[in-house]
Structure formats: structure tokens, C-alpha cells
GROMACS .gro file of C-alpha atoms in nm:
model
  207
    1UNK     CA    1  12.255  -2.381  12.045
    2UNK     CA    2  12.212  -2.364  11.645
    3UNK     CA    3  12.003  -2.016  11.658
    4UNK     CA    4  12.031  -1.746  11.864
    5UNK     CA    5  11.669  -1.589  11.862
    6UNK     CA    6  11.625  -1.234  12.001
    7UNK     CA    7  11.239  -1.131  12.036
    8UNK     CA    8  10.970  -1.029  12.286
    9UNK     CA    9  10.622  -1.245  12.261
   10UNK     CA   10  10.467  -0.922  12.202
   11UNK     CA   11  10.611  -0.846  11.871
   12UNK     CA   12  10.676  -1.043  11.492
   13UNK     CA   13  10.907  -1.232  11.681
   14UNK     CA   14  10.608  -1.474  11.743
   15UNK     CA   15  10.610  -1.579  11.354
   16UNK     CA   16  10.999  -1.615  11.378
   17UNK     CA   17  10.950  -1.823  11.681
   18UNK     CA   18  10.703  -2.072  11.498
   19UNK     CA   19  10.927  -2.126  11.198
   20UNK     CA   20  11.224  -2.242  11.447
   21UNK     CA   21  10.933  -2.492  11.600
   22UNK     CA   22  10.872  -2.599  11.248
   23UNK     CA   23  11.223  -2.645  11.136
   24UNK     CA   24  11.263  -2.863  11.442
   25UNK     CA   25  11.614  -2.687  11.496
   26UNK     CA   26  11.783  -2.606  11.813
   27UNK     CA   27  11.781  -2.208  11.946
   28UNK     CA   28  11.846  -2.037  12.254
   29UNK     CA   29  11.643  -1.744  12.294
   30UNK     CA   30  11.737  -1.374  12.378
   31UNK     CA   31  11.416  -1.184  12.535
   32UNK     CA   32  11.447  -0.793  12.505
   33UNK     CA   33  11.218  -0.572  12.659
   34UNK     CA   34  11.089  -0.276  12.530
   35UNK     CA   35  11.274   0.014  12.556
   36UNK     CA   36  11.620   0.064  12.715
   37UNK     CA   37  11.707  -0.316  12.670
   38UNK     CA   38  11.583  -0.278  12.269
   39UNK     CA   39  11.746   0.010  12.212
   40UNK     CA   40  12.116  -0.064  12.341
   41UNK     CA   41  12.398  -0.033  12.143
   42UNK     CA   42  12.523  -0.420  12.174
   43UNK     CA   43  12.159  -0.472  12.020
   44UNK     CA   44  12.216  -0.231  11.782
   45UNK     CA   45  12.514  -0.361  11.696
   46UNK     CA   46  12.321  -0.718  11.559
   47UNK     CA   47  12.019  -0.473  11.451
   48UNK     CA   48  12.035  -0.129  11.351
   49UNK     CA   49  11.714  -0.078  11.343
   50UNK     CA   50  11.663  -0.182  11.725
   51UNK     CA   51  11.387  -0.378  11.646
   52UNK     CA   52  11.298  -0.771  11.724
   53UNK     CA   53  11.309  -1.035  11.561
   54UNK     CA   54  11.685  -1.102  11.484
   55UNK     CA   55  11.864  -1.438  11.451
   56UNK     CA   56  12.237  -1.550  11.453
   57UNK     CA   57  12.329  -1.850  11.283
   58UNK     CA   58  12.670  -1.986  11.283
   59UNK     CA   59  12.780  -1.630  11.300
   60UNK     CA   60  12.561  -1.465  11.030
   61UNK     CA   61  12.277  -1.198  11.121
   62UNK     CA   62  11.948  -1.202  10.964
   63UNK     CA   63  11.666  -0.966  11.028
   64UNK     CA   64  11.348  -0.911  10.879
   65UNK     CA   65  11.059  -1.162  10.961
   66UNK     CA   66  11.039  -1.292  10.600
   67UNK     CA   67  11.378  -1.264  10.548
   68UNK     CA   68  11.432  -1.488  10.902
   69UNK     CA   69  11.178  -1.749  10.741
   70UNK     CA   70  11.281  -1.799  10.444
   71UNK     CA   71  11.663  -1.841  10.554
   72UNK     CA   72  11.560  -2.091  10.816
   73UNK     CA   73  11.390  -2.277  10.556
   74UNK     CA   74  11.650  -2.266  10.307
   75UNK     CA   75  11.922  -2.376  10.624
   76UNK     CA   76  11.711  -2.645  10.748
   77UNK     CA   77  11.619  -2.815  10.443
   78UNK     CA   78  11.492  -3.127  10.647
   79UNK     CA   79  11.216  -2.977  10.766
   80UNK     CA   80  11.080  -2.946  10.409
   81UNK     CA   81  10.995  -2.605  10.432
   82UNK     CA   82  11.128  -2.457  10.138
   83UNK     CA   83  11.022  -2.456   9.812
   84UNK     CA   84  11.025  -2.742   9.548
   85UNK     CA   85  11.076  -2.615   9.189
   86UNK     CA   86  10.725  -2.605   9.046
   87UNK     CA   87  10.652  -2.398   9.359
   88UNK     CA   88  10.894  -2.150   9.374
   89UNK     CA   89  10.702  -1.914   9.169
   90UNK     CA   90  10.427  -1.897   9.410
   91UNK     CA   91  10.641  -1.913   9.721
   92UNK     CA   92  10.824  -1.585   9.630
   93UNK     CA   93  10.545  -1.414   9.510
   94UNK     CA   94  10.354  -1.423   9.812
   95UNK     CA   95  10.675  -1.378  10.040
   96UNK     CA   96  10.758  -1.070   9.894
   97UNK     CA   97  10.390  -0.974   9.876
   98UNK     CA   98  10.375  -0.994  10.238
   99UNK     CA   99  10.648  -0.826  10.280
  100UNK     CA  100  10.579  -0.527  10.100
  101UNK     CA  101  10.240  -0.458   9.933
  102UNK     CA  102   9.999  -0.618  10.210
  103UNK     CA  103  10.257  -0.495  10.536
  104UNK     CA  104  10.236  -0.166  10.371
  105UNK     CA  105   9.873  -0.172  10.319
  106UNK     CA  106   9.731  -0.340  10.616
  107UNK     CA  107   9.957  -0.124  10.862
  108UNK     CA  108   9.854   0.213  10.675
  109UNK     CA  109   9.470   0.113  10.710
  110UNK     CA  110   9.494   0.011  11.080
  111UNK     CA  111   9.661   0.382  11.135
  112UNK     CA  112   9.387   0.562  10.965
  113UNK     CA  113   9.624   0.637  10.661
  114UNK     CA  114   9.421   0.665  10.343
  115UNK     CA  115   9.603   0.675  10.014
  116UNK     CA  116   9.500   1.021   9.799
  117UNK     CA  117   9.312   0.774   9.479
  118UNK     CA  118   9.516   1.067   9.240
  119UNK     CA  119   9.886   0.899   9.442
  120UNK     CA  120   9.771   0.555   9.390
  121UNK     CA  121  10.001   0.496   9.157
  122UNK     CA  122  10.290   0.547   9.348
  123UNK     CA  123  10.273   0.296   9.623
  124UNK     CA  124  10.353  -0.034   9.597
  125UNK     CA  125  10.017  -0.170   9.678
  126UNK     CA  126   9.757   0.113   9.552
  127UNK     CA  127   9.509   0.079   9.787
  128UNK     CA  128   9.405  -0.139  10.064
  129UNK     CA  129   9.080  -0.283   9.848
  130UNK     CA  130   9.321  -0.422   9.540
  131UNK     CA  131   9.578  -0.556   9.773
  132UNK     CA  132   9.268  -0.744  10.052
  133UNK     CA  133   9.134  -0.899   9.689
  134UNK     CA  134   9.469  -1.044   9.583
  135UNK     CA  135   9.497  -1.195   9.936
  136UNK     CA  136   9.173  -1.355   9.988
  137UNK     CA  137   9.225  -1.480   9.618
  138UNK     CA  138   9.574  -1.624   9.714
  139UNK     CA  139   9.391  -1.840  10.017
  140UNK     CA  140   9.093  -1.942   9.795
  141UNK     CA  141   9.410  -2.155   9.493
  142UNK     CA  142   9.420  -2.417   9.738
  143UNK     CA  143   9.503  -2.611  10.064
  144UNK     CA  144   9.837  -2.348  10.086
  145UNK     CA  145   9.944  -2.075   9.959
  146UNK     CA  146  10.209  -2.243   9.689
  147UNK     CA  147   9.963  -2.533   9.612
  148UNK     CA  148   9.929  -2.882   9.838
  149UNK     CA  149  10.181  -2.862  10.076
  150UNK     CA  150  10.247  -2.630  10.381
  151UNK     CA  151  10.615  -2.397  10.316
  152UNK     CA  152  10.776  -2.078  10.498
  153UNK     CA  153  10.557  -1.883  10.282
  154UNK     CA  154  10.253  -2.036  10.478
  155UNK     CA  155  10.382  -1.915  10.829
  156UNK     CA  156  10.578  -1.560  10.739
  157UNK     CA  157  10.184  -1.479  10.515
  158UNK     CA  158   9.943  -1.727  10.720
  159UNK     CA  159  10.042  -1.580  11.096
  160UNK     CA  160   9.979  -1.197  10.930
  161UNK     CA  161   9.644  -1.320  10.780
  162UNK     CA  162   9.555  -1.435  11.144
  163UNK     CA  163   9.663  -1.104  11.311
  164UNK     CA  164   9.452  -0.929  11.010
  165UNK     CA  165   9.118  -1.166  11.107
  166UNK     CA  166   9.163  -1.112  11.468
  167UNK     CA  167   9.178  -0.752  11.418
  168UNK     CA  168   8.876  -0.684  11.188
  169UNK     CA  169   9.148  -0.561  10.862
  170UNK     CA  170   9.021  -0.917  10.691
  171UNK     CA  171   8.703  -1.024  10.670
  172UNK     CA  172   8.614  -1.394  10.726
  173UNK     CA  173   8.524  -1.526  10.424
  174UNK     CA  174   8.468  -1.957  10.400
  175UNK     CA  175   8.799  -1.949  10.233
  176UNK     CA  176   9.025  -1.743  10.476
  177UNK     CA  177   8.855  -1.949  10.768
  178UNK     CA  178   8.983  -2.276  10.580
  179UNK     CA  179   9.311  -2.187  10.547
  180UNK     CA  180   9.342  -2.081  10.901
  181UNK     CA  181   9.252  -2.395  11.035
  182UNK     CA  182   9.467  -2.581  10.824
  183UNK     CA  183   9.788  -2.369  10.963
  184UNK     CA  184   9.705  -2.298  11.266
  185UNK     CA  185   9.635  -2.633  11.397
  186UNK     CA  186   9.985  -2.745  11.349
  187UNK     CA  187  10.189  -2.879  11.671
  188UNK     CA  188  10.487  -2.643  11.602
  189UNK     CA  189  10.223  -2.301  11.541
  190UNK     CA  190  10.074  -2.400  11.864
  191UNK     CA  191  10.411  -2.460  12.053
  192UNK     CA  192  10.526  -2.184  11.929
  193UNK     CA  193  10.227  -1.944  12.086
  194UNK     CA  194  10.264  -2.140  12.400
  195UNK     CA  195  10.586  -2.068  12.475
  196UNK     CA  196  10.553  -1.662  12.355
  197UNK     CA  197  10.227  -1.630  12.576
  198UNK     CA  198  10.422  -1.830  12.871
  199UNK     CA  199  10.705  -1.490  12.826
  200UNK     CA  200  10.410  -1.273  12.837
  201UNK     CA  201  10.379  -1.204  13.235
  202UNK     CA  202  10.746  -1.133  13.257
  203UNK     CA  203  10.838  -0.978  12.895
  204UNK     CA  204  10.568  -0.858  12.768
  205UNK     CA  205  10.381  -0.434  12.827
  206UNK     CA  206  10.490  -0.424  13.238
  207UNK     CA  207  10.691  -0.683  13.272
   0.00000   0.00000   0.00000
């Protein structure tokens, strides 16, 4: 197999897994369970951190779910998936702002951590208000994220803007709705979840 994809379907793994169905690309897939299986040292050894999802590709190890799309993107170039020039700008923008500023924000407000307004200023997203407005606003520019046509940037930043909608974090505005349909009515997204929710009985919380 191309890929070797390590995940459970009850984890970020489930974005990793749709970008391999959009690339189109061969993988062989790696469940871990949670706990001993997650945490043993030949894991470890492709993933410190002991976490899912993780890919190996012809021998290289990459971790991180928008680090994992973007690669697969970049290593699959057929698929079309990466950026063209005039849309780079936008594509690493909202990569990295995924990455940082709205993970940060959006996991903070779903643990009940409020950011003191006088220590705004020193994390990366200030508070959860700024960060939802530069989202929505991102979803409202157009059909995707970096302008008319569907990239990485749409599944690593579209799948967390679904988790956020399902669980109340972002509101449904006209626009968000829109762009939800859009992504999530694509063969590979849908593919994707029904092969994840197939792992569920066996890999997923008592499996």
C-alpha cells in the first residue's frame, strides 16, 4: 500500500481518512485502540505524542491532522487538492488558522476555559468571539474557503466547522449551512465516514 494510516474512527483520524478518499491514493490502515494499544512504545516510536492520526509514506512520518492534509495534497498532486498560485495565500491562512487560533479557541470554550479579557493579548486567538467572526467570515468569501474550487484547506477547516455545528460551538448561520453542504456532500467525505462509522462497533469506546 502507498499510505500507512494509523487512527481510530473516534478521533481526527476521520478528517485524515477523508483526504486519503479524496486523493484517490492507496492506504492500508492501522486501527489503535485507546489506551494500552495507543500508548505502546512501537507507536511511540512513529508518534511521540501517542496520539492518532499518523501516516507513513514511502518511509517518512507525518503527524498532525493539517500537517497530514496538506502533505497528501502536495504528494498526490492529481487529485488537485493543493493550491494553485493565486490561492495559496488563502489556503495557508486558513490551514494554519485552523490549526492554531480556532483549535485553540474552540477546544478552550468547549472545556469551560475562559480567557482573563486583561491576558487576551497573549494567546494566539484572543478570545473565542474574534476568532468565531473570522470563521464565519472566511465561509461567507465564497463557494470554498480559497475561492471557487474545493482544496485540503476545505477538508482539514470544513470537517472542524462540522464538528463545531454539531456541537452547538458554531452557530448556523445561511452561510456556514452553505458551505457545509457543498463539502460534505462529496463521494470521498461520505466514504470516508462510512468506513470510520463501519470501525465503530469494534474500535471505537468498548470495543
Amino acid at each position: 500500500m502507498s499510505v500507512i494510516f494509523y487512527t481510530n474512527p473516534m478521533s481526527r483520524g476521520r478528517i485524515a481518512r477523508w483526504m486519503l478518499e479524496e486523493t484517490g491514493a492507496p492506504y492500508d490502515v492501522r486501527y489503535l485502540r485507546y489506551g494500552p494499544e495507543m500508548q505502546a512504545p512501537d507507536y511511540a516510536a512513529i508518534n511521540p505524542m501517542r496520539k492518532v492520526p499518523a501516516i507513513v509514506h514511502e518511509g517518512h512520518v507525518v503527524t498532525e491532522c493539517g500537517a497530514i492534509c496538506a502533505y497528501l495534497a502536495e504528494a498526490f498532486p492529481e487529485a488537485g487538492l493543493a493550491p494553485l498560485a493565486a490561492e495559496r495565500a488563502a489556503y495557508f491562512r486558513w490551514m494554519f488558522f485552523a490549526a492554531g487560533p480556532w483549535e485553540a479557541a474552540s477546544t478552550n470554550q468547549a472545556i469551560g476555559l475562559a480567557v482573563p479579557e486583561e491576558h487576551a493579548g497573549m494567546v494566539g486567538y484572543g478570545d473565542f468571539a474574534r476568532t468565531l467572526t473570522a470563521l464565519t467570515g472566511a465561509v461567507a468569501r465564497g463557494p470554498y474557503l480559497c475561492g471557487d474550487r474545493f482544496t485540503a484547506a476545505d477538508v482539514y477547516f470544513g470537517a472542524q466547522i462540522s464538528w463545531g455545528v454539531q456541537f452547538g460551538t458554531i452557530p448556523k448561520t445561511p452561510e456556514v449551512e452553505a458551505y457545509l453542504a457543498r463539502i460534505l456532500s462529496r463521494p470521498a467525505y461520505l466514504n470516508a465516514g462510512a468506513l470510520d462509522d463501519a470501525a465503530m462497533a469494534e474500535y471505537g469506546p468498548g470495543g
